[in-house]
Short mmCIF file of C-alpha atoms and ligand atoms in Angstrom, two decimals:
data_model
loop_
_atom_site.label_atom_id
_atom_site.label_comp_id
_atom_site.label_asym_id
_atom_site.label_seq_id
_atom_site.Cartn_x
_atom_site.Cartn_y
_atom_site.Cartn_z
CA UNK A 451 -20.12 -21.14 -12.96
CA UNK A 452 -17.44 -20.19 -15.43
CA UNK A 453 -14.50 -17.86 -14.91
CA UNK A 454 -12.68 -16.25 -17.77
CA UNK A 455 -8.96 -16.78 -17.41
CA UNK A 456 -6.63 -14.30 -19.12
CA UNK A 457 -4.98 -15.76 -22.21
CA UNK A 458 -1.39 -15.77 -20.91
CA UNK A 459 -2.54 -17.77 -17.85
CA UNK A 460 -4.59 -20.12 -20.02
CA UNK A 461 -1.51 -20.91 -22.10
CA UNK A 462 0.21 -22.20 -18.98
CA UNK A 463 -2.84 -24.22 -17.90
CA UNK A 464 -3.09 -25.87 -21.33
CA UNK A 465 0.56 -26.75 -21.40
CA UNK A 466 0.64 -28.32 -17.94
CA UNK A 467 -2.54 -30.28 -18.67
CA UNK A 468 -1.18 -31.49 -22.02
CA UNK A 469 1.85 -32.77 -20.13
CA UNK A 470 -0.49 -34.80 -17.92
CA UNK A 471 -0.50 -32.67 -14.76
CA UNK A 472 -3.39 -31.23 -12.81
CA UNK A 473 -3.46 -27.45 -12.64
CA UNK A 474 -5.90 -24.97 -11.10
CA UNK A 475 -6.32 -21.27 -10.58
CA UNK A 476 -6.37 -20.81 -6.80
CA UNK A 477 -6.89 -18.26 -4.06
CA UNK A 478 -7.53 -14.59 -4.63
CA UNK A 479 -8.10 -14.77 -8.38
CA UNK A 480 -11.00 -17.22 -8.05
CA UNK A 481 -12.50 -15.32 -5.13
CA UNK A 482 -12.24 -11.95 -6.88
CA UNK A 483 -13.54 -13.26 -10.22
CA UNK A 484 -16.63 -14.67 -8.52
CA UNK A 485 -17.16 -11.35 -6.75
CA UNK A 486 -16.89 -9.49 -10.04
CA UNK A 487 -13.71 -7.77 -8.91
CA UNK A 488 -10.59 -7.49 -11.04
CA UNK A 489 -8.09 -10.07 -9.64
CA UNK A 490 -4.71 -8.65 -8.63
CA UNK A 491 -2.81 -11.64 -9.91
CA UNK A 492 -3.53 -15.16 -11.13
CA UNK A 493 -1.88 -17.90 -9.10
CA UNK A 494 -1.73 -21.46 -10.34
CA UNK A 495 -1.40 -24.62 -8.26
CA UNK A 496 -0.27 -27.84 -9.89
CA UNK A 497 0.44 -31.50 -9.20
CA UNK A 498 3.72 -31.10 -11.10
CA UNK A 499 6.82 -30.97 -8.91
CA UNK A 500 9.00 -27.89 -9.43
CA UNK A 501 11.49 -29.73 -11.63
CA UNK A 502 8.60 -31.10 -13.69
CA UNK A 503 7.11 -27.63 -14.12
CA UNK A 504 10.54 -26.45 -15.18
CA UNK A 505 10.75 -29.23 -17.76
CA UNK A 506 7.31 -28.36 -19.14
CA UNK A 507 8.43 -24.77 -19.60
CA UNK A 508 11.85 -25.43 -21.12
CA UNK A 509 12.70 -22.48 -23.32
CA UNK A 510 10.38 -20.14 -21.42
CA UNK A 511 11.58 -17.50 -19.00
CA UNK A 512 11.32 -19.12 -15.57
CA UNK A 513 12.28 -17.40 -12.30
CA UNK A 514 12.91 -19.63 -9.32
CA UNK A 515 12.80 -17.23 -6.37
CA UNK A 516 10.21 -19.22 -4.39
CA UNK A 517 11.53 -22.62 -5.41
CA UNK A 518 12.13 -23.77 -1.83
CA UNK A 519 8.39 -23.46 -1.23
CA UNK A 520 7.52 -24.96 -4.58
CA UNK A 521 6.86 -21.73 -6.46
CA UNK A 522 8.22 -20.96 -9.91
CA UNK A 523 7.38 -17.81 -11.80
CA UNK A 524 6.84 -18.41 -15.50
CA UNK A 525 6.69 -15.44 -17.83
CA UNK A 526 3.86 -15.87 -20.31
CA UNK A 527 3.50 -13.26 -23.05
CA UNK A 528 5.34 -10.84 -20.82
CA UNK A 529 3.25 -11.58 -17.72
CA UNK A 530 4.84 -13.25 -14.70
CA UNK A 531 2.58 -16.00 -13.33
CA UNK A 532 3.34 -17.96 -10.15
CA UNK A 533 2.96 -21.72 -10.40
CA UNK A 534 3.15 -23.55 -7.07
CA UNK A 535 3.26 -27.28 -6.52
CA UNK A 536 0.35 -28.55 -4.37
CA UNK A 537 1.66 -28.51 -0.84
CA UNK A 538 0.84 -29.30 2.69
CA UNK A 539 2.36 -27.14 5.40
CA UNK A 540 4.30 -28.95 8.11
CA UNK A 541 4.16 -28.08 11.81
CA UNK A 542 4.28 -24.38 12.63
CA UNK A 543 6.45 -24.53 15.72
CA UNK A 544 7.08 -20.83 16.12
CA UNK A 545 3.69 -19.57 14.95
CA UNK A 546 5.38 -17.95 11.97
CA UNK A 547 6.67 -20.35 9.38
CA UNK A 548 5.91 -23.97 8.74
CA UNK A 549 8.93 -26.06 9.77
CA UNK A 550 8.79 -27.74 6.42
CA UNK A 551 6.73 -27.77 3.29
CA UNK A 552 5.65 -31.12 1.88
CA UNK A 553 4.58 -31.49 -1.71
CA UNK A 554 1.46 -33.52 -2.31
CA UNK A 555 -0.20 -34.83 -5.46
CA UNK A 556 -3.65 -33.87 -4.10
CA UNK A 557 -5.37 -30.53 -4.64
CA UNK A 558 -7.50 -31.25 -1.55
CA UNK A 559 -4.46 -31.07 0.74
CA UNK A 560 -3.38 -27.81 -0.83
CA UNK A 561 -6.79 -26.25 -0.31
CA UNK A 562 -6.91 -27.43 3.32
CA UNK A 563 -3.80 -25.43 4.24
CA UNK A 564 -5.31 -22.16 2.97
CA UNK A 565 -6.48 -19.59 5.48
CA UNK A 566 -10.15 -18.80 4.74
CA UNK A 567 -12.87 -20.67 2.91
CA UNK A 568 -13.26 -17.89 0.32
CA UNK A 569 -9.52 -18.19 -0.37
CA UNK A 570 -9.69 -21.97 -0.68
CA UNK A 571 -11.58 -22.12 -3.96
CA UNK A 572 -9.96 -23.59 -7.06
CA UNK A 573 -10.98 -23.38 -10.68
CA UNK A 574 -10.00 -24.90 -13.98
CA UNK A 575 -11.87 -24.76 -17.27
CA UNK A 576 -11.81 -28.57 -17.26
CA UNK A 577 -13.40 -29.06 -13.79
CA UNK A 578 -15.15 -25.77 -13.07
CA UNK A 579 -15.10 -24.54 -9.46
CA UNK A 580 -13.78 -26.87 -6.77
CA UNK A 581 -15.26 -25.92 -3.40
CA UNK A 582 -14.24 -28.27 -0.59
CA UNK A 583 -14.97 -25.95 2.35
CA UNK A 584 -18.21 -24.26 1.34
CA UNK A 585 -16.38 -21.17 0.27
CA UNK A 586 -19.12 -20.40 -2.26
CA UNK A 587 -21.71 -20.17 0.53
CA UNK A 588 -19.42 -17.90 2.51
CA UNK A 589 -18.81 -15.79 -0.55
CA UNK A 590 -22.56 -15.38 -0.99
CA UNK A 591 -23.07 -14.60 2.70
CA UNK A 592 -20.01 -12.34 2.81
CA UNK A 593 -18.23 -14.23 5.55
CA UNK A 594 -14.58 -14.68 6.39
CA UNK A 595 -14.40 -18.15 7.94
CA UNK A 596 -11.25 -20.06 8.79
CA UNK A 597 -10.66 -23.33 6.97
CA UNK A 598 -10.91 -25.92 9.75
CA UNK A 599 -10.60 -25.08 13.45
CA UNK A 600 -9.97 -21.33 13.70
CA UNK A 601 -8.07 -21.54 17.01
CA UNK A 602 -5.66 -24.04 15.55
CA UNK A 603 -5.24 -22.12 12.33
CA UNK A 604 -4.43 -18.87 14.20
CA UNK A 605 -2.01 -20.74 16.42
CA UNK A 606 -0.22 -22.10 13.36
CA UNK A 607 0.17 -18.68 11.84
CA UNK A 608 -1.08 -15.67 13.78
CA UNK A 609 -0.72 -13.43 10.73
CA UNK A 610 -4.06 -14.91 9.68
CA UNK A 611 -5.65 -12.82 12.46
CA UNK A 612 -4.73 -9.62 10.63
CA UNK A 613 -5.47 -11.21 7.27
CA UNK A 614 -9.03 -11.94 8.42
CA UNK A 615 -9.48 -8.25 9.22
CA UNK A 616 -7.77 -7.28 5.97
CA UNK A 617 -10.23 -9.30 3.88
CA UNK A 618 -13.18 -8.05 5.96
CA UNK A 619 -11.98 -4.52 5.23
CA UNK A 620 -11.26 -4.87 1.52
CA UNK A 621 -14.25 -7.08 0.65
CA UNK A 622 -16.79 -5.65 3.10
CA UNK A 623 -17.30 -9.10 4.68
CA UNK A 624 -18.03 -10.00 8.33
CA UNK A 625 -15.80 -12.29 10.28
CA UNK A 626 -17.88 -15.40 10.98
CA UNK A 627 -18.61 -15.69 14.75
CA UNK A 628 -16.46 -18.73 15.62
CA UNK A 629 -13.55 -17.28 13.63
CA UNK A 630 -14.05 -13.87 15.28
CA UNK A 631 -14.19 -15.51 18.73
CA UNK A 632 -10.92 -17.36 18.19
CA UNK A 633 -9.38 -14.21 16.80
CA UNK A 634 -10.34 -12.21 19.91
CA UNK A 635 -9.00 -14.93 22.20
CA UNK A 636 -5.72 -15.24 20.42
CA UNK A 637 -4.76 -11.86 19.02
CA UNK A 638 -1.82 -11.64 21.41
CA UNK A 639 -0.12 -14.30 19.31
CA UNK A 640 0.55 -11.47 16.87
CA UNK A 641 3.51 -10.48 19.04
CA UNK A 642 5.34 -13.45 17.54
CA UNK A 643 4.75 -12.47 13.92
CA UNK A 644 7.44 -10.63 11.99
CA UNK A 645 6.96 -6.87 11.72
CA UNK A 646 7.27 -6.86 7.93
CA UNK A 647 4.42 -9.31 7.43
CA UNK A 648 2.22 -7.42 9.90
CA UNK A 649 2.94 -4.06 8.33
CA UNK A 650 2.11 -5.26 4.86
CA UNK A 651 -1.27 -6.65 5.96
CA UNK A 652 -2.01 -3.57 8.10
CA UNK A 653 -1.45 -1.32 5.08
CA UNK A 654 -3.95 -3.35 3.04
CA UNK A 655 -6.37 -3.35 5.96
CA UNK A 656 -6.41 0.44 6.39
CA UNK A 657 -6.75 0.96 2.64
CA UNK A 658 -9.87 -1.23 2.44
CA UNK A 659 -13.19 0.35 1.59
CA UNK A 660 -14.70 -0.95 4.83
CA UNK A 661 -11.74 -0.24 7.11
CA UNK A 662 -13.68 2.05 9.46
CA UNK A 663 -16.11 -0.69 10.45
CA UNK A 664 -13.29 -3.19 10.96
CA UNK A 665 -11.16 -1.00 13.20
CA UNK A 666 -14.26 -0.22 15.28
CA UNK A 667 -15.06 -3.90 15.60
CA UNK A 668 -11.57 -5.07 16.47
CA UNK A 669 -9.84 -2.10 18.19
CA UNK A 670 -7.80 -4.43 20.42
CA UNK A 671 -6.05 -5.91 17.39
CA UNK A 672 -5.21 -2.47 16.01
CA UNK A 673 -4.00 -1.42 19.47
CA UNK A 674 -1.67 -4.37 19.60
CA UNK A 675 -0.19 -3.40 16.23
CA UNK A 676 0.18 0.32 16.88
CA UNK A 677 0.80 0.37 20.63
CA UNK A 678 -2.46 2.12 21.57
CA UNK A 679 -5.62 2.82 19.64
CA UNK A 680 -8.98 4.45 19.96
CA UNK A 681 -11.36 4.50 17.00
CA UNK A 682 -12.86 7.86 18.12
CA UNK A 683 -12.88 10.29 15.23
CA UNK A 684 -11.15 7.85 12.88
CA UNK A 685 -12.61 8.41 9.38
CA UNK A 686 -10.58 6.33 7.00
CA UNK A 687 -13.15 6.28 4.20
CA UNK A 688 -12.81 10.04 3.68
CA UNK A 689 -9.18 9.61 2.66
CA UNK A 690 -7.51 8.34 -0.49
CA UNK A 691 -6.61 4.64 -0.25
CA UNK A 692 -2.92 5.20 0.39
CA UNK A 693 -1.21 3.66 3.42
CA UNK A 694 0.60 6.80 4.68
CA UNK A 695 -2.38 9.10 4.99
CA UNK A 696 -4.62 6.30 6.29
CA UNK A 697 -2.10 5.21 8.93
CA UNK A 698 -1.81 8.85 10.00
CA UNK A 699 -5.60 8.87 10.49
CA UNK A 700 -5.43 5.66 12.50
CA UNK A 701 -2.88 7.34 14.78
CA UNK A 702 -4.15 10.92 14.63
CA UNK A 703 -4.33 11.15 18.41
CA UNK A 704 -0.71 10.08 18.78
CA UNK A 705 2.10 12.59 19.08
CA UNK A 706 4.34 12.53 15.99
CA UNK A 707 7.02 10.81 18.09
CA UNK A 708 4.60 8.14 19.33
CA UNK A 709 3.37 7.44 15.83
CA UNK A 710 6.89 7.18 14.49
CA UNK A 711 7.88 4.79 17.26
CA UNK A 712 4.92 2.57 16.28
CA UNK A 713 5.95 2.69 12.62
CA UNK A 714 9.55 1.89 13.49
CA UNK A 715 8.43 -1.16 15.46
CA UNK A 716 6.45 -2.25 12.42
CA UNK A 717 9.54 -1.69 10.23
CA UNK A 718 7.57 0.72 8.04
CA UNK A 719 9.34 2.15 5.00
CA UNK A 720 10.79 5.65 5.23
CA UNK A 721 8.36 7.22 2.77
CA UNK A 722 5.41 6.14 4.92
CA UNK A 723 7.13 7.37 8.08
CA UNK A 724 7.76 10.75 6.45
CA UNK A 725 4.15 11.07 5.28
CA UNK A 726 2.76 10.26 8.71
CA UNK A 727 5.20 12.63 10.42
CA UNK A 728 4.35 15.45 8.01
CA UNK A 729 0.61 15.02 8.57
CA UNK A 730 0.73 14.61 12.34
CA UNK A 731 3.12 17.50 12.90
CA UNK A 732 0.90 19.86 10.92
CA UNK A 733 -2.61 18.85 11.63
CA UNK A 734 -3.15 21.35 14.42
CA UNK A 735 -1.53 24.21 12.53
CA UNK A 736 -3.60 26.71 10.55
CA UNK A 737 -3.84 26.10 6.82
CA UNK A 738 -2.93 28.78 4.32
CA UNK A 739 -5.95 30.70 3.10
CA UNK A 740 -4.29 32.92 0.50
CA UNK A 741 -2.95 31.89 -2.85
CA UNK A 742 0.51 33.04 -1.77
CA UNK A 743 0.26 30.89 1.33
CA UNK A 744 -0.66 27.90 -0.80
CA UNK A 745 2.34 28.49 -3.09
CA UNK A 746 4.57 28.74 -0.02
CA UNK A 747 3.31 25.45 1.39
CA UNK A 748 3.52 23.79 -2.02
CA UNK A 749 7.17 24.77 -2.23
CA UNK A 750 7.68 23.08 1.10
CA UNK A 751 5.65 19.90 0.54
CA UNK A 752 4.90 19.29 -3.14
CA UNK A 753 1.48 18.64 -4.69
CA UNK A 754 0.53 15.19 -3.48
CA UNK A 755 1.59 15.68 0.16
CA UNK A 756 -0.28 19.00 0.27
CA UNK A 757 -3.38 17.34 -1.16
CA UNK A 758 -3.05 14.63 1.47
CA UNK A 759 -2.69 17.23 4.20
CA UNK A 760 -5.88 18.97 3.07
CA UNK A 761 -7.78 15.66 2.77
CA UNK A 762 -6.50 14.65 6.17
CA UNK A 763 -7.56 17.87 7.84
CA UNK A 764 -10.93 17.82 6.10
CA UNK A 765 -11.50 14.26 7.31
CA UNK A 766 -10.83 15.49 10.84
CA UNK A 767 -13.48 18.17 10.46
CA UNK A 768 -11.28 21.17 9.66
CA UNK A 769 -12.30 23.94 7.26
CA UNK A 770 -10.16 23.41 4.18
CA UNK A 771 -12.37 25.00 1.50
CA UNK A 772 -10.33 28.19 0.85
CA UNK A 773 -7.04 26.27 0.79
CA UNK A 774 -8.51 23.68 -1.61
CA UNK A 775 -9.85 26.40 -3.91
CA UNK A 776 -6.58 28.30 -3.92
CA UNK A 777 -4.64 25.12 -4.57
CA UNK A 778 -6.88 24.40 -7.54
CA UNK A 779 -6.31 27.94 -8.86
CA UNK A 780 -2.55 27.73 -8.41
CA UNK A 781 -2.43 24.42 -10.28
CA UNK A 782 -4.83 25.42 -13.05
CA UNK A 783 -3.08 28.74 -13.69
CA UNK A 784 0.35 27.11 -13.45
CA UNK A 785 1.63 29.49 -10.75
CA UNK A 786 5.33 29.04 -10.17
CA UNK A 787 6.23 27.40 -6.87
CA UNK A 788 9.44 25.53 -7.60
CA UNK A 789 12.75 26.20 -9.33
CA UNK A 790 11.81 24.07 -12.33
CA UNK A 791 8.86 26.40 -13.02
CA UNK A 792 10.86 29.61 -12.66
CA UNK A 793 11.11 31.58 -15.94
CA UNK A 794 14.89 31.78 -15.63
CA UNK A 795 17.48 29.07 -15.06
CA UNK A 796 21.15 28.98 -14.09
CA UNK A 797 22.32 29.50 -17.65
CA UNK A 798 20.23 32.68 -17.99
CA UNK A 799 21.77 34.04 -14.81
CA UNK A 800 25.33 33.24 -15.92
CA UNK A 801 24.65 35.22 -19.09
CA UNK A 802 23.88 38.38 -17.07
CA UNK A 803 27.03 38.02 -14.99
CA UNK A 804 25.95 36.08 -11.93
CA UNK A 805 29.03 34.09 -10.89
CA UNK A 806 28.78 30.29 -11.08
CA UNK A 807 28.68 28.27 -7.87
CA UNK A 808 26.92 28.92 -4.59
CA UNK A 809 25.92 32.45 -5.53
CA UNK A 810 24.05 31.25 -8.56
CA UNK A 811 21.92 28.92 -6.46
CA UNK A 812 21.32 31.65 -3.93
CA UNK A 813 20.12 34.10 -6.59
CA UNK A 814 17.79 31.49 -8.08
CA UNK A 815 16.27 30.81 -4.67
CA UNK A 816 15.97 34.53 -4.01
CA UNK A 817 14.07 35.00 -7.27
CA UNK A 818 11.82 32.03 -6.52
CA UNK A 819 10.88 33.51 -3.16
CA UNK A 820 10.05 36.82 -4.84
CA UNK A 821 7.77 35.03 -7.31
CA UNK A 822 6.11 32.83 -4.70
CA UNK A 823 5.45 35.87 -2.54
CA UNK A 824 4.00 37.74 -5.52
CA UNK A 825 6.65 40.47 -5.40
CA UNK A 826 7.89 39.71 -8.93
CA UNK A 827 6.08 38.31 -11.97
CA UNK A 828 7.41 35.00 -13.28
CA UNK A 829 8.78 36.58 -16.46
CA UNK A 830 12.31 36.41 -17.76
CA UNK A 831 13.06 40.14 -18.33
CA UNK A 832 11.84 41.16 -14.86
CA UNK A 833 13.66 38.28 -13.19
CA UNK A 834 16.94 38.96 -15.01
CA UNK A 835 16.66 42.61 -14.11
CA UNK A 836 16.08 41.74 -10.46
CA UNK A 837 19.04 39.35 -10.54
CA UNK A 838 21.35 42.03 -11.89
CA UNK A 839 20.08 44.46 -9.26
CA UNK A 840 20.76 41.97 -6.51
CA UNK A 841 24.45 41.88 -7.40
CA UNK A 842 26.83 41.97 -5.70
CA UNK A 843 25.17 39.64 -3.31
CA UNK A 844 24.52 40.67 0.21
CA UNK A 845 23.59 37.48 2.08
CA UNK A 846 21.38 39.50 4.40
CA UNK A 847 19.13 40.45 1.48
CA UNK A 848 17.64 37.05 1.20
CA UNK A 849 18.36 35.63 4.63
CA UNK A 850 15.68 37.81 6.19
CA UNK A 851 13.75 38.70 3.06
CA UNK A 852 10.89 36.26 3.40
CA UNK A 853 9.56 33.73 5.76
CA UNK A 854 9.57 31.29 2.87
CA UNK A 855 13.34 31.44 2.50
CA UNK A 856 14.07 28.29 4.44
CA UNK A 857 11.24 26.42 2.75
CA UNK A 858 12.44 27.32 -0.69
CA UNK A 859 15.86 26.00 0.29
CA UNK A 860 14.21 22.63 0.82
CA UNK A 861 12.66 22.73 -2.61
CA UNK A 862 16.02 23.57 -4.07
CA UNK A 863 17.54 20.64 -2.26
CA UNK A 864 14.96 18.30 -3.74
CA UNK A 865 14.97 19.77 -7.21
P1 LIG B 1925 -4.75 -10.33 -2.91
O1 LIG B 1925 -5.69 -10.13 -4.04
O2 LIG B 1925 -4.77 -9.24 -1.94
O3 LIG B 1925 -3.36 -10.74 -3.34
P2 LIG B 1925 -4.94 -13.08 -2.13
O4 LIG B 1925 -6.07 -13.92 -1.66
O5 LIG B 1925 -4.32 -13.44 -3.44
O6 LIG B 1925 -5.40 -11.59 -2.12
P3 LIG B 1925 -2.35 -13.46 -1.01
O7 LIG B 1925 -1.78 -12.89 0.24
O8 LIG B 1925 -1.75 -13.08 -2.30
O9 LIG B 1925 -3.89 -13.11 -0.98
O10 LIG B 1925 -2.35 -15.05 -0.85
C1 LIG B 1925 -2.71 -15.93 -1.92
C2 LIG B 1925 -3.45 -17.14 -1.37
O11 LIG B 1925 -2.54 -17.91 -0.56
C3 LIG B 1925 -4.61 -16.80 -0.46
O12 LIG B 1925 -5.80 -16.63 -1.19
C4 LIG B 1925 -4.67 -18.02 0.43
O13 LIG B 1925 -5.31 -19.09 -0.21
C5 LIG B 1925 -3.20 -18.40 0.60
N1 LIG B 1925 -2.54 -17.78 1.77
C6 LIG B 1925 -1.81 -16.65 1.80
N2 LIG B 1925 -1.32 -16.41 3.03
C7 LIG B 1925 -1.74 -17.43 3.81
C8 LIG B 1925 -1.56 -17.76 5.18
N3 LIG B 1925 -0.85 -16.97 5.98
N4 LIG B 1925 -2.12 -18.91 5.62
C9 LIG B 1925 -2.84 -19.71 4.79
N5 LIG B 1925 -3.05 -19.44 3.51
C10 LIG B 1925 -2.52 -18.32 2.99
MG1 LIG B 1926 -2.50 -12.51 -4.27
#
């Protein structure tokens, strides 16, 4: 079996081999190549010690961020490639990090520390595939199987419990029975794992093509991560593969406050928290059916969040057809729904005598509301005329003028 290595990676392989070191492509890139999937990145493992790798790549751009663990990043034709010295992990006393990393001259040791058999394959053009743990069989049979004794491997690093589910979800594999048994016995060890590592794997898990099956098979693991969980009504596959909207689906029965507390515990980023909050706080509210209503909601949310809201509601069985159609119309016709799309700008208003400063902003927002609500066309002469008419400003004119006033303020704030 032959794998085609991208040229920039091959350059590094050739150079290390010419210098007398062993070097292999390892982990995800071998697995994905054999599955006919595009590898995310190409990782190399080598017998060269970090200072030897550095010497081989004198004159190249080398970044040493992972040096402590034996990883150097070498930039080859503009592509960063990680090169890691073969290593053996020391004792994992806290179930999180190996106490120490030991370098080893043997590829076999390096493969033995890897989590699953399908991730423990190595390849070089010189040797072909190296398969010490029957990873090829497991690849064929679509199985996630721990390398070695699963109970011990989960004890060493409980993150592997979520990683097993992550690979099952993204690859559409089953967790092999002994590995699944150990996982079910030991999932409480996850309490010891850092929130950041868990969150990152959970995001990949929910974005997998087969995530629905996995969360139904291992609800107790999801419950431990999110605080509570029931797979009833969860339809992840109907949603785009983005963490925010998928996590919202996972927690759609939670109150917005409950969901946010779970995300805070997981140290989720703010953008994800905002997306989940926006979806969960709106999912039981009626959707706009008119084109005006769609423009109003667009001005509040923006295009992608509104699309996500519609996808989310549709996945939960709501009628979203009219809103989807109107959104399509608004976008195709280029309806104005934000200040950037308005046919007049601040300079135009100054030229007809609107004073600079707060008033200028207020008049712009007033005009935007008129256009969104369909009370004025989005054309310069009409808008300038309306602006002149509105002067001198009476704050009451636009304070109570439209329900969209407050929402447009938000758009203005963002724009
Ligand atoms: P992806 O394509 O999603 O990056 P990957 O297999 O490359 O998948 P990574 O998380 O990038 O996954 O890890 C790279 C490799 O390092 C894995 O294939 C595996 O061999 C090893 N590995 C990563 N994390 C662990 C872990 N916690 N325990 C043991 N081995 C691990
Ligand atoms: Mg990877």
